[in-house]
Short mmCIF file of C-alpha atoms in Angstrom, two decimals:
data_model
loop_
_atom_site.label_atom_id
_atom_site.label_comp_id
_atom_site.label_asym_id
_atom_site.label_seq_id
_atom_site.Cartn_x
_atom_site.Cartn_y
_atom_site.Cartn_z
CA MET A 8 -2.03 25.74 22.36
CA PRO A 9 -1.37 24.21 18.94
CA ARG A 10 -2.22 26.23 15.90
CA PHE A 11 -4.75 23.62 14.75
CA ASP A 12 -6.87 24.20 17.86
CA LEU A 13 -6.99 27.93 17.13
CA LEU A 14 -8.50 27.17 13.73
CA ARG A 15 -10.99 24.60 15.01
CA ARG A 16 -12.46 26.70 17.80
CA PRO A 17 -14.40 29.17 15.59
CA GLN A 18 -15.21 26.51 12.99
CA PRO A 19 -19.01 26.42 13.48
CA PHE A 20 -19.24 30.20 13.50
CA ILE A 21 -17.22 30.45 10.30
CA GLY A 22 -19.51 27.88 8.66
CA VAL A 23 -22.65 29.82 9.58
CA LEU A 24 -21.11 33.12 8.45
CA LEU A 25 -20.05 31.65 5.09
CA VAL A 26 -23.54 30.25 4.51
CA ALA A 27 -25.21 33.53 5.41
CA GLY A 28 -22.72 35.48 3.31
CA GLY A 29 -23.33 33.32 0.24
CA TRP A 30 -27.08 33.69 0.54
CA ALA A 31 -26.87 37.43 1.19
CA LEU A 32 -24.64 37.93 -1.85
CA SER A 33 -27.03 36.04 -4.08
CA HIS A 34 -30.12 37.74 -2.70
CA GLN A 35 -28.83 41.30 -2.81
CA VAL A 36 -27.47 41.03 -6.33
CA GLY A 37 -30.67 39.38 -7.52
CA SER A 38 -33.10 41.78 -5.93
CA ASN A 39 -31.21 45.05 -6.22
CA GLY A 40 -29.02 44.52 -9.25
CA VAL A 41 -31.61 43.33 -11.73
CA PHE A 42 -35.12 43.87 -10.51
CA ASP A 43 -34.61 47.36 -9.04
CA ALA A 44 -31.88 48.74 -11.32
CA CYS A 45 -32.73 46.75 -14.41
CA ALA A 46 -30.94 48.97 -16.90
CA ARG A 47 -27.55 47.96 -15.47
CA GLN A 48 -27.63 44.17 -15.13
CA SER A 49 -28.96 41.11 -16.93
CA GLY A 50 -30.25 37.70 -15.89
CA GLY A 51 -26.90 36.11 -16.73
CA TYR A 52 -25.18 38.34 -14.20
CA VAL A 53 -27.58 37.13 -11.50
CA VAL A 54 -26.91 33.51 -12.43
CA ILE A 55 -23.13 33.92 -12.25
CA VAL A 56 -23.16 35.76 -8.91
CA SER A 57 -25.73 33.31 -7.52
CA LEU A 58 -23.50 30.40 -8.50
CA LEU A 59 -20.64 32.06 -6.62
CA GLY A 60 -22.96 32.49 -3.64
CA LEU A 61 -23.99 28.83 -3.91
CA ILE A 62 -20.34 27.75 -3.89
CA LEU A 63 -19.74 29.89 -0.81
CA THR A 64 -22.81 28.36 0.84
CA ILE A 65 -21.65 24.82 0.07
CA ILE A 66 -18.20 25.54 1.51
CA GLY A 67 -19.77 27.00 4.65
CA GLY A 68 -22.13 24.03 4.96
CA LEU A 69 -19.28 21.55 4.68
CA TYR A 70 -17.28 23.53 7.21
CA ALA A 71 -20.23 23.51 9.63
CA LEU A 72 -20.88 19.81 8.96
CA ARG A 73 -17.31 19.05 9.90
CA ALA A 74 -17.81 20.91 13.18
CA TRP A 75 -21.03 18.97 13.81
CA ARG A 76 -19.24 15.65 13.42
CA GLY A 77 -16.56 16.76 15.87
CA PRO A 78 -16.34 15.71 19.51
CA ALA A 79 -19.74 15.12 21.08
CA GLY A 80 -21.00 17.03 24.08
CA SER A 81 -19.87 20.47 23.07
CA GLY A 82 -21.98 23.43 22.05
CA ARG A 83 -19.98 23.62 18.84
CA SER A 84 -21.60 20.45 17.54
CA PHE A 85 -25.08 21.99 17.86
CA LEU A 86 -23.98 25.15 16.07
CA GLY A 87 -22.41 22.97 13.39
CA LEU A 88 -25.74 21.21 12.89
CA VAL A 89 -27.53 24.56 12.67
CA GLY A 90 -24.99 25.73 10.09
CA ALA A 91 -25.40 22.58 8.00
CA LEU A 92 -29.19 22.87 8.03
CA LEU A 93 -28.95 26.57 7.21
CA ALA A 94 -26.75 25.63 4.25
CA LEU A 95 -29.50 23.35 2.93
CA LEU A 96 -32.13 26.04 3.30
CA ALA A 97 -29.96 28.80 1.82
CA GLY A 98 -28.83 26.53 -1.01
CA PHE A 99 -32.46 25.90 -1.95
CA ALA A 100 -33.18 29.64 -1.86
CA ILE A 101 -30.18 30.32 -4.09
CA LEU A 102 -31.30 27.66 -6.56
CA LEU A 103 -34.67 29.40 -6.77
CA GLN A 104 -32.87 32.70 -7.38
CA ILE A 105 -30.89 31.08 -10.21
CA ALA A 106 -34.09 29.70 -11.71
CA ALA A 107 -35.68 33.14 -11.51
CA GLY A 108 -32.65 34.65 -13.25
CA LEU A 109 -33.01 32.14 -16.06
CA ILE A 110 -36.80 32.24 -16.44
CA LEU A 111 -37.93 35.77 -15.66
CA PRO A 112 -37.01 38.60 -17.99
CA THR A 113 -35.16 41.64 -16.68
CA CYS A 114 -37.48 44.21 -15.05
CA PHE A 115 -40.31 41.69 -14.80
CA GLY A 116 -43.33 43.04 -12.95
#
């Protein structure tokens, strides 16, 4: 089995995991780092980490999109589509987290 096939087989799973990891990173830093332990972090920290999470989400979405456009008739193409759509949803959620980090003051509420 060529090495390239070994890398393509888990491609949709890797895309979904990257998307979920980027969103989880952004969400956990935003909710726990600033709004729960507000003496330690600032809004700028949330924005920087959320941008890193957004980059990770975009990479995962592109990886999943590539799997979706692969050979038709396989279950991997459906999982690739799910990963690409999850990347859109998670990217929107991360953008809202970035906006909250820019607009809301630390320890708001």
